[in-house]
Amino acid sequence: MRISSPTFGRRNTKYLGVTPPISTTESTPREKEVTITLLEELRRQGTFESEEEAKLREIVLGRLAALVKKFVRKVSLARGLSEAAANAAGGKIFTFGSYRLGVHGPGSDIDTLCVVPKHVSREDFFEIFEDMLKETEGVTEVSGVPDAYVPIIKTKISGIPIDLVMARLALSSIPDDLSLQDDNLLRNLDERCVRSLNGSRVTDEILRLVPNVSVFRDALRCIKLWAQRRAIYSNVNGFLGGVAWAMLVARICQLYPNAIAGAIVSRFFIIMYQWTWPQPVLLKPIEDGPLPVRVWNPKLYPADRAHRMPIITPAYPSMCATHNVTQSTQMIMTEEFKKASEIVDRVIIGKASWSDLFAKHDFFHKYRYYLQVIASTGSPELQIKWSGTVESRIRQLVMKLEYVESLALAHPFIKGFEQVTYCMNEEEVRAVAQGEISETIAKRKKEDIEGVEGASAVYSTTFYIGLAVEPRQPGSVGVRRLDISYPTTEFTKLVKMWEKFDENKMGIVVRHIRSSALPDYVFDEGERQPRLAQKRPKTKTTDRSSHTSPDAPNKKPRLVQRTFISFHCVCILMPSRHSISETPLAAALPHEALKESENGVKALPHINTATSVEQPPPSAGVYKPPVKDTSQIKSPQLPKGENVAVATATSLP
């Protein structure tokens, strides 16, 4: 299959990509100046690792490679192979992702592919190899997630985070000089193995398809840091992951083959804001192949047609790296592209600095209401697996929330907040599992419960979703009701369907809170604004034609209005050492929750509790959904003579 375009049916030797470049001119002197200051700022921000850490990573990868060979040998002997055949069975690791691309920073993980011969199964990987990792010196936090879209083991070796995926090839042995470029290696593999292999194959192909690897790396470091600071760097939560951001930057590099990093970054935000989704981003033509494997094709597959921001991997078989994007996360990213383009414009004319681009997100100041999703267990090892499983389902909750009437947007935060709480009795365990942690419990330390009968530790991870309620329509009267009982109930059912779910050991709680009741741990020191402030600060704006910002200030006095958020039967499970009760529970007001926890949770709030909101908190922005008429939007523009339409002059397959 080829994308229908005059240039797609033949190999192009004049340029990289599926369209001609937008511009082949070199960067201006000013763009070269700002590139120097960009790299200086990236160093100040600590995006480059030290030589010591780089050497440690090489040592860790060497140890991991040896362990994989040992694992393959162990399984080979168990399958009845001879000593010689077991030794020759091999096994090899390949790195991919940010480490292979050369844009990793201090403390970042190493994406690693373990390639094994045909007689080693996936079950062996998650049972035998995971246990071998746990027994290896210097290895900590081993956690396998076999049910993930790409099954993975997360671990740390000598403090270096490693994400391990596995692919079983249809070969009796894996030689040390194995290359993954041959498409025929994909023969007779299941889809999970194909996805695992493609991580490495895609990374290598990206590097091959950019005109200048050094420029690509510098620009990608900038975009990665920006996306992380703005809390939109997370594939699992519906934003973009590392490979998707890399492909977007690579595409801009193709469109400006002679530009340097500062110019690439400037064009990146403008073009991404103007991109005509669901037009796919492609680095090369989508190719058909001899194997019976699925290739991304929205004409054939309804699921592919549903992708909102398709960014297609360049290695065969081509796949969409952004299938997790939802309506809400697309809106959030689009607005961030616009904000960033305006900042970079000011950087180029000398009215802003690069540090402004990397300003921290305002997620916990943006909304009036938030959902808390609390996953809890009684052991650290189990908590890693359980919280990972819950996190992988959060996107499903967001998608269901998007169908709720009067809810403009559901904004998932990109990470969970982990806590270990020490409880004296079962009542405190129940309260903590619901997110109700009194000051007394919060201050308690491990040594305070040692030797105390009935005392235990609760390990919890709390995820947050910001809820943006649509503005009241002019002339509307009466009380509005925001009923999110169905999405939350369905979500709890979904996470309980995990095959390893154990109601005696795992808890899941979904509840809503006001922004004023957000816990202190979600804020940096000194970040939280005084809770009793009465006035919202006035914000000056020079762009009066655009009303797309989720945190744009509301310029009209707000009438008192009441919005009710209802949970009709949210399933709440509380972990206990002995059993877990399943209790219908409404979303309690923060002060109610605290009061109950201090009284031993003797009386839980009843169903259909509603929260009335009369005035937004001073720190919360007022969300305004994007206007439908694009003529009202002042869109960031490319420099004179450059046309973004050149980049999107393709049609869907």
XYZ file of C-alpha atoms in Angstrom:
653
model
C 0.000 0.000 0.000
C 1.199 3.523 -0.851
C -0.200 6.851 0.194
C -1.858 8.383 -2.870
C 0.409 11.245 -3.848
C 2.457 11.811 -7.004
C 5.720 11.552 -5.076
C 4.836 8.495 -2.974
C 5.011 5.811 -5.614
C 8.696 6.233 -6.314
C 11.800 6.687 -4.243
C 12.753 10.320 -3.943
C 16.484 11.056 -3.909
C 16.224 14.838 -3.563
C 14.711 15.158 -0.124
C 13.709 13.182 2.949
C 10.027 12.774 3.728
C 6.744 12.510 1.880
C 6.649 16.118 0.621
C 9.226 18.643 -0.567
C 10.739 20.864 2.133
C 8.965 24.098 3.046
C 12.302 25.911 2.875
C 15.884 24.921 2.138
C 17.414 28.247 3.123
C 19.874 28.423 5.976
C 18.941 29.928 9.312
C 19.256 33.675 9.863
C 21.969 35.177 12.080
C 19.337 35.848 14.746
C 18.180 32.216 14.659
C 21.786 31.155 15.137
C 22.105 33.471 18.126
C 18.986 32.126 19.824
C 20.156 28.561 19.163
C 23.290 29.271 21.195
C 21.202 30.666 24.048
C 18.825 27.680 23.758
C 21.648 25.181 24.270
C 22.957 27.236 27.188
C 19.510 27.149 28.777
C 19.176 23.384 28.200
C 22.455 22.899 30.068
C 21.268 25.153 32.886
C 18.096 23.090 33.060
C 20.188 19.940 33.543
C 19.114 18.022 30.447
C 22.599 16.583 29.806
C 23.953 13.746 31.937
C 27.459 13.608 33.412
C 30.277 11.434 32.103
C 30.056 9.317 35.254
C 26.390 8.525 34.666
C 27.038 7.777 30.992
C 29.697 5.232 31.963
C 27.401 3.701 34.595
C 24.714 3.221 31.949
C 27.166 1.302 29.765
C 28.106 -0.931 32.701
C 24.447 -1.574 33.546
C 23.637 -2.493 29.943
C 26.574 -4.900 29.919
C 25.265 -6.604 33.062
C 21.772 -6.770 31.591
C 23.030 -8.313 28.348
C 24.801 -11.034 30.336
C 21.685 -11.692 32.430
C 19.537 -12.128 29.299
C 21.950 -14.735 27.948
C 21.856 -16.513 31.320
C 18.049 -16.444 31.249
C 17.870 -17.918 27.732
C 20.341 -20.621 28.710
C 18.311 -21.516 31.806
C 15.063 -21.831 29.837
C 16.826 -23.772 27.066
C 18.049 -26.382 29.518
C 14.576 -26.604 31.054
C 13.170 -27.278 27.561
C 15.520 -30.239 27.182
C 18.181 -28.677 24.951
C 21.719 -29.961 25.270
C 24.370 -27.971 27.113
C 25.952 -26.946 23.820
C 22.622 -25.930 22.263
C 21.658 -23.983 25.397
C 24.945 -22.071 25.313
C 24.473 -21.318 21.615
C 20.853 -20.148 22.020
C 22.141 -16.654 22.688
C 19.859 -13.748 23.484
C 20.551 -10.085 22.805
C 19.451 -6.645 23.982
C 18.788 -3.563 21.859
C 18.227 -0.064 23.198
C 15.657 2.277 21.744
C 13.786 5.421 22.738
C 15.561 8.497 24.122
C 18.757 6.640 24.987
C 19.185 5.293 21.455
C 18.211 8.675 19.984
C 20.888 10.346 22.108
C 18.556 12.758 23.919
C 18.306 11.137 27.344
C 18.987 13.164 30.457
C 20.104 12.502 34.036
C 17.952 9.875 35.706
C 16.007 8.999 32.571
C 15.170 5.386 31.870
C 16.706 3.164 29.200
C 14.180 1.499 26.909
C 15.572 -1.950 26.260
C 14.428 -4.787 24.016
C 15.298 -8.365 24.950
C 15.363 -10.627 21.877
C 15.068 -14.350 22.584
C 14.783 -17.531 20.464
C 11.519 -19.291 19.655
C 11.579 -21.765 22.542
C 11.529 -18.977 25.155
C 7.981 -17.828 25.893
C 6.520 -14.581 27.158
C 5.468 -16.414 30.308
C 9.131 -17.321 30.871
C 10.028 -13.645 30.584
C 7.501 -12.517 33.204
C 8.066 -15.415 35.573
C 11.624 -16.709 35.300
C 13.426 -13.574 34.076
C 11.533 -11.280 36.455
C 12.580 -13.505 39.364
C 16.174 -13.547 38.122
C 16.151 -9.753 38.080
C 14.912 -9.640 41.667
C 17.767 -11.882 42.777
C 20.449 -9.850 40.987
C 22.655 -7.597 43.090
C 21.900 -3.905 42.711
C 18.444 -4.505 41.206
C 15.437 -2.804 42.810
C 11.782 -2.061 42.086
C 11.170 -4.968 39.706
C 7.616 -4.866 38.368
C 6.153 -6.702 35.396
C 3.030 -5.526 33.556
C 2.288 -8.434 31.200
C -1.152 -7.127 30.211
C 0.048 -3.768 28.898
C -0.367 -2.884 25.215
C 3.370 -3.505 25.007
C 4.080 -5.939 27.882
C 6.882 -4.545 30.023
C 9.070 -5.096 33.085
C 10.109 -1.932 34.916
C 13.176 -2.106 37.108
C 16.211 -0.260 38.401
C 19.763 -1.573 38.119
C 22.371 0.337 40.124
C 19.903 3.204 40.290
C 19.405 3.363 36.504
C 15.715 2.928 35.519
C 15.207 0.276 32.847
C 12.052 -0.492 30.859
C 12.323 -3.993 29.447
C 10.215 -5.379 26.609
C 10.614 -8.777 25.017
C 10.345 -10.237 21.509
C 10.557 -13.904 20.610
C 11.845 -14.486 17.087
C 11.134 -17.568 14.979
C 14.817 -18.560 15.267
C 16.411 -21.381 17.208
C 19.238 -19.104 18.354
C 19.968 -15.369 18.545
C 23.457 -14.504 17.234
C 25.459 -11.629 18.695
C 25.574 -9.863 15.310
C 21.804 -9.954 14.779
C 20.317 -6.895 13.026
C 16.628 -6.070 13.247
C 16.366 -4.295 9.877
C 15.211 -7.390 7.983
C 11.402 -7.311 7.708
C 11.333 -11.092 7.408
C 12.212 -11.343 11.111
C 8.581 -10.433 11.743
C 7.349 -13.717 10.265
C 5.244 -15.903 12.563
C 5.258 -13.405 15.430
C 2.250 -12.308 17.461
C 1.254 -8.639 17.520
C 2.855 -8.019 20.916
C 6.231 -9.219 19.680
C 5.892 -7.097 16.544
C 5.138 -4.027 18.675
C 8.103 -4.768 20.926
C 10.482 -5.175 17.982
C 9.244 -1.999 16.371
C 10.475 0.137 19.244
C 14.053 -0.504 18.190
C 13.305 -0.572 14.460
C 11.463 2.760 14.606
C 14.228 4.509 16.546
C 16.865 3.466 14.021
C 14.631 4.532 11.133
C 14.007 7.983 12.642
C 17.745 8.625 12.850
C 18.111 7.547 9.226
C 15.327 9.877 8.037
C 16.515 13.198 9.496
C 18.827 15.424 7.417
C 21.048 16.443 10.348
C 21.156 14.211 13.437
C 22.867 16.819 15.610
C 20.234 19.494 14.865
C 17.485 16.927 15.410
C 18.863 15.988 18.832
C 19.220 19.583 20.001
C 15.679 20.457 18.905
C 14.235 17.275 20.400
C 15.882 17.971 23.770
C 14.091 21.309 23.808
C 10.701 19.882 22.843
C 11.003 17.044 25.356
C 11.800 19.394 28.224
C 8.951 21.706 27.216
C 6.447 18.825 27.013
C 7.547 17.479 30.389
C 7.295 20.877 32.086
C 3.874 21.484 30.576
C 2.717 18.009 31.719
C 1.849 16.705 28.241
C 4.562 14.042 27.973
C 2.773 10.762 28.624
C 1.508 8.235 26.126
C -0.374 6.180 28.727
C -2.453 9.184 29.812
C -3.485 10.230 26.309
C -0.755 12.717 25.457
C 2.337 11.951 23.359
C 5.156 9.663 24.407
C 8.825 9.975 23.550
C 8.700 8.317 20.134
C 5.767 10.481 19.000
C 7.501 13.721 20.009
C 10.636 12.477 18.234
C 8.717 11.814 15.018
C 7.118 15.263 15.102
C 10.511 16.940 15.509
C 11.971 14.707 12.785
C 9.196 15.809 10.410
C 9.974 19.487 10.994
C 13.658 18.736 10.385
C 12.696 17.191 7.036
C 10.719 20.309 6.144
C 13.694 22.574 6.996
C 16.765 20.468 6.128
C 19.263 23.337 6.461
C 17.848 24.992 9.570
C 19.453 24.858 13.003
C 17.795 23.942 16.297
C 16.377 27.363 17.199
C 14.651 27.682 13.841
C 13.340 24.103 14.040
C 11.813 24.764 17.463
C 10.151 27.967 16.240
C 8.586 26.248 13.213
C 7.649 23.193 15.266
C 5.063 24.968 17.406
C 3.536 26.936 14.532
C 3.188 23.941 12.221
C 1.870 21.644 14.942
C -0.741 24.226 15.938
C -1.866 24.592 12.316
C -1.697 20.890 11.430
C -4.931 19.651 9.857
C -5.620 16.605 12.025
C -6.488 13.810 11.423
C -4.077 14.240 8.519
C -1.286 11.819 9.528
C 2.302 12.826 10.220
C 4.547 10.611 8.085
C 8.337 10.458 7.810
C 8.230 8.188 4.753
C 5.622 6.516 2.564
C 3.610 3.766 4.221
C 4.850 0.555 2.665
C 3.154 -2.758 2.167
C 5.052 -5.955 2.791
C 4.996 -9.697 2.273
C 3.932 -10.531 5.822
C 0.384 -11.010 7.128
C 0.728 -8.224 9.669
C -1.543 -5.248 10.137
C -0.411 -1.907 8.683
C -2.054 1.379 9.696
C -4.876 2.025 7.250
C -7.924 4.099 8.225
C -9.801 2.953 5.122
C -9.605 -0.682 6.175
C -9.726 -0.461 9.967
C -12.361 1.548 11.855
C -10.061 1.757 14.887
C -7.406 3.495 12.764
C -10.041 5.861 11.431
C -10.808 6.918 15.006
C -7.266 8.137 15.695
C -7.425 11.861 16.416
C -3.746 12.794 15.962
C -2.173 9.990 13.918
C 1.627 10.019 13.981
C 2.772 6.998 12.000
C 5.914 5.004 12.706
C 8.344 4.769 9.765
C 9.366 1.124 10.203
C 7.325 -1.682 8.648
C 4.625 -2.450 9.679
C 3.607 1.181 10.125
C 1.562 1.824 13.273
C -0.025 4.806 14.950
C 2.061 5.884 17.938
C -0.735 8.119 19.246
C -3.783 5.869 19.448
C -4.276 6.953 23.093
C -5.009 10.609 22.288
C -8.498 11.692 23.346
C -10.613 14.718 22.509
C -9.567 16.380 25.773
C -5.845 15.729 25.491
C -5.838 16.915 21.868
C -7.448 20.185 22.922
C -4.905 20.625 25.708
C -1.902 19.963 23.441
C -3.222 22.263 20.718
C -3.534 25.111 23.188
C -0.001 24.418 24.474
C 1.354 24.597 20.904
C -0.211 28.040 20.541
C 1.144 29.324 23.856
C 4.631 28.015 23.072
C 4.683 29.557 19.591
C 3.913 32.959 21.093
C 6.710 32.589 23.660
C 9.281 31.553 21.036
C 8.244 34.498 18.843
C 9.073 36.788 21.762
C 12.373 34.968 22.342
C 13.422 35.598 18.743
C 12.671 39.320 18.948
C 14.444 39.560 22.309
C 11.411 40.153 24.514
C 11.495 36.795 26.342
C 14.005 34.146 27.355
C 14.052 30.400 26.739
C 13.395 29.790 30.429
C 9.888 31.200 29.867
C 9.202 28.309 27.486
C 10.061 25.812 30.203
C 7.811 27.298 32.881
C 6.068 24.711 35.033
C 2.497 23.663 34.207
C -0.450 25.145 36.099
C -2.573 21.987 36.245
C -3.368 22.262 39.943
C -4.346 25.926 39.620
C -6.437 25.595 36.466
C -9.676 23.874 37.452
C -12.341 24.210 40.128
C -13.027 20.506 40.399
C -10.778 17.459 40.289
C -11.275 13.727 40.374
C -9.007 11.696 42.618
C -8.358 8.088 41.635
C -6.674 6.329 44.543
C -5.103 2.877 44.143
C -3.906 1.246 47.351
C -2.445 -1.999 48.681
C -0.575 -3.257 51.725
C 2.814 -3.986 50.113
C 5.264 -1.973 47.975
C 5.756 -4.738 45.387
C 2.035 -5.249 44.834
C 1.451 -1.497 44.756
C 3.739 -1.055 41.747
C 1.723 -3.581 39.745
C -1.676 -2.406 40.920
C -1.042 1.327 40.470
C 0.432 0.648 37.017
C -2.676 -1.274 36.046
C -4.978 1.486 37.307
C -2.936 4.155 35.517
C -3.152 2.256 32.232
C -6.984 2.440 32.484
C -7.257 6.158 33.357
C -7.520 7.044 29.668
C -10.715 4.981 29.489
C -12.179 7.040 32.317
C -11.238 10.265 30.526
C -12.928 9.105 27.328
C -16.125 8.260 29.204
C -16.082 11.598 30.997
C -15.923 13.370 27.631
C -19.484 12.199 26.947
C -20.861 13.778 30.121
C -23.209 16.669 29.405
C -21.866 20.076 30.494
C -18.319 18.737 30.915
C -16.105 20.589 28.448
C -12.917 18.722 29.112
C -11.363 16.017 31.315
C -7.665 16.704 31.860
C -5.575 13.807 33.233
C -2.373 14.637 35.058
C 0.634 12.727 33.746
C 1.789 11.036 36.952
C 0.492 9.652 40.198
C 1.508 10.739 43.680
C 2.802 7.937 45.870
C 2.393 7.845 49.641
C 3.139 5.420 52.441
C 0.886 5.917 55.441
C 1.193 4.173 58.791
C -2.098 3.179 60.401
C -2.841 1.986 63.933
C -6.038 0.083 63.158
C -8.523 -1.049 60.513
C -10.538 2.162 60.703
C -7.485 4.247 59.808
C -6.689 1.862 56.959
C -10.185 2.412 55.546
C -9.888 6.182 55.891
C -6.457 6.339 54.225
C -7.633 4.153 51.354
C -10.344 6.767 50.695
C -7.790 9.571 50.640
C -8.831 10.827 54.063
C -5.540 11.335 55.865
C -5.722 13.332 59.068
C -2.796 15.428 60.253
C -2.103 12.886 62.990
C -1.831 10.013 60.523
C 0.192 12.060 58.061
C 2.861 12.826 60.660
C 3.187 9.235 61.852
C 6.419 7.395 61.040
C 7.242 3.739 60.553
C 8.795 3.379 63.975
C 5.566 4.653 65.556
C 3.691 1.490 64.584
C 6.428 -1.069 65.208
C 5.247 -3.649 67.722
C 1.713 -2.248 67.776
C -0.907 -4.962 67.368
C -3.232 -4.336 64.431
C -1.009 -1.616 62.947
C -0.026 -1.697 59.255
C 1.267 0.384 56.355
C -0.887 1.457 53.415
C 0.795 2.121 50.056
C -1.267 4.402 47.843
C -0.950 6.158 44.486
C -3.307 9.033 43.705
C -4.043 10.159 40.156
C -5.793 13.410 39.289
C -8.158 14.466 36.511
C -9.107 18.128 36.136
C -12.762 18.714 35.259
C -13.600 21.771 33.143
C -17.304 22.586 33.259
C -18.765 24.365 30.251
C -19.751 28.002 30.853
C -23.433 28.527 31.533
C -25.319 29.416 28.369
C -26.732 32.977 28.221
C -30.247 33.099 29.553
C -30.122 29.687 31.239
C -31.618 29.457 34.715
C -31.842 26.914 37.488
C -29.428 24.415 38.927
C -27.111 22.503 36.622
C -26.250 18.910 37.409
C -23.011 17.216 36.388
C -23.629 13.501 36.706
C -20.416 11.490 36.420
C -21.702 8.373 38.132
C -21.702 6.226 35.001
C -18.081 6.923 33.913
C -16.720 6.421 37.421
C -18.711 3.250 38.062
C -17.681 1.761 34.727
C -14.059 2.648 35.446
C -14.041 0.806 38.769
C -15.590 -2.224 37.053
C -12.909 -2.046 34.363
C -9.941 -2.023 36.746
C -11.449 -4.893 38.743
C -11.512 -6.986 35.567
C -7.714 -7.276 35.762
C -7.073 -10.998 35.986
C -4.794 -10.580 39.014
C -7.193 -8.351 40.915
C -7.589 -9.491 44.523
C -10.287 -7.735 46.521
C -8.594 -8.802 49.736
C -5.400 -6.918 48.901
C -6.238 -4.058 46.504
C -8.303 -0.928 46.844
C -9.666 1.517 44.268
C -11.392 4.795 45.146
C -12.797 7.470 42.838
C -13.965 10.739 44.379
C -14.145 14.411 43.499
C -12.708 17.352 45.420
C -12.631 21.107 45.021
C -9.420 22.843 44.070
C -9.250 24.443 47.503
C -9.066 20.971 49.044
C -6.142 19.713 46.955
C -3.476 18.225 49.238
C -0.243 20.135 49.787
C 1.864 17.368 48.213
C 0.723 18.277 44.686
C 2.382 21.698 44.999
C 6.022 22.668 45.160
C 7.136 24.513 48.264
C 5.790 28.050 48.188
C 3.685 27.380 45.081
C 0.304 27.153 46.734
C -1.589 30.423 46.838
C -3.270 31.521 50.090
C -6.594 29.726 50.348
C -8.457 32.749 51.736
C -7.567 35.189 48.961
C -10.677 36.971 47.719
C -9.746 38.549 44.407
C -8.536 36.994 41.201
C -5.551 38.867 39.740
C -6.231 40.806 36.575
C -4.530 39.474 33.489
C -3.490 41.638 30.576
C -3.704 40.159 27.115
C -2.739 41.472 23.726
C -4.553 38.810 21.691
C -8.239 39.669 22.006
C -9.263 37.600 19.002
C -8.513 34.221 20.551
C -10.604 32.639 23.265
C -9.119 29.177 23.181
C -7.182 29.185 26.435
C -8.422 26.803 29.137
C -7.149 29.232 31.759
C -8.223 32.511 30.159
C -9.667 34.874 32.775
C -13.388 35.513 32.649
C -13.840 39.233 32.110
C -17.540 39.402 33.015
C -18.830 39.347 36.597
C -20.077 35.868 37.369
C -23.596 35.374 38.615
C -24.020 33.009 41.523
C -24.679 29.606 40.046
C -24.858 26.149 41.455
C -23.293 23.119 39.870
C -23.884 19.693 41.339
C -21.464 16.823 40.809
C -23.029 13.466 41.512
C -21.695 9.976 42.086
C -24.639 7.601 42.118
C -22.920 4.384 43.074
C -19.194 4.647 42.820
C -17.621 1.382 43.853
C -15.140 1.982 46.647
C -12.812 -0.783 47.750
C -10.700 -0.387 50.842
C -7.673 -2.613 51.432
C -7.586 -4.548 54.648
C -5.297 -7.191 55.970
C -8.298 -9.499 56.231
C -10.997 -8.378 53.824
C -12.273 -5.478 51.778
C -15.775 -4.126 51.962
C -17.554 -2.840 48.880
C -19.491 0.264 49.817
C -21.642 2.634 47.748
C -20.161 6.041 48.454
C -20.838 9.542 47.310
C -18.228 12.187 46.725
C -17.726 13.697 50.143
C -16.852 17.306 50.737
C -13.217 17.676 51.821
C -14.097 18.931 55.301
C -16.595 16.093 55.693
C -13.986 13.528 54.706
C -11.508 14.903 57.242
C -14.090 14.939 59.999
C -15.085 11.355 59.338
C -11.516 10.119 59.293
C -10.809 11.697 62.641
C -13.881 9.989 64.056
C -12.781 6.584 62.811
C -14.951 6.583 59.663
C -17.970 5.376 61.595
C -20.466 7.047 59.294
C -19.699 7.292 55.588
C -21.402 9.999 53.500
C -24.597 8.775 51.873
C -25.203 8.324 48.165
C -26.112 11.337 45.998
C -24.143 13.842 48.036
C -23.764 16.940 45.850
C -21.295 19.792 45.972
C -22.642 23.279 45.352
C -20.232 25.834 43.951
C -21.111 29.506 44.158
C -17.805 31.182 43.301
C -14.616 29.846 41.691
C -11.546 29.747 43.918
C -9.144 32.640 43.299
C -6.393 30.353 42.009
C -8.565 28.533 39.497
C -8.740 29.593 35.877
C -12.020 29.698 34.006
C -12.003 27.241 31.163
C -13.368 28.407 27.852
C -13.675 25.752 25.157
C -12.158 26.506 21.746
C -14.365 28.569 19.487
C -15.817 26.656 16.558
C -15.274 29.410 13.969
C -11.569 29.284 13.104
C -11.790 32.732 11.534
C -12.038 34.105 15.085
C -8.695 32.612 16.067
C -5.502 34.551 15.617
C -3.261 31.711 14.499
C 0.537 31.715 14.802
C 2.035 32.222 11.358
C 5.201 31.019 9.627
C 7.637 33.629 8.297
C 6.725 35.260 4.999
C 7.139 32.939 2.026
C 6.745 29.720 4.057
C 3.545 27.725 3.661
C 2.472 25.002 6.072
C 0.207 23.538 3.367
C 3.336 22.105 1.737
C 3.781 19.796 4.713
C 0.213 18.503 4.659
C -0.152 18.031 0.901
C -0.938 14.345 1.313
C -4.096 12.304 1.424
C -5.059 9.470 3.688
C -4.418 5.951 2.432
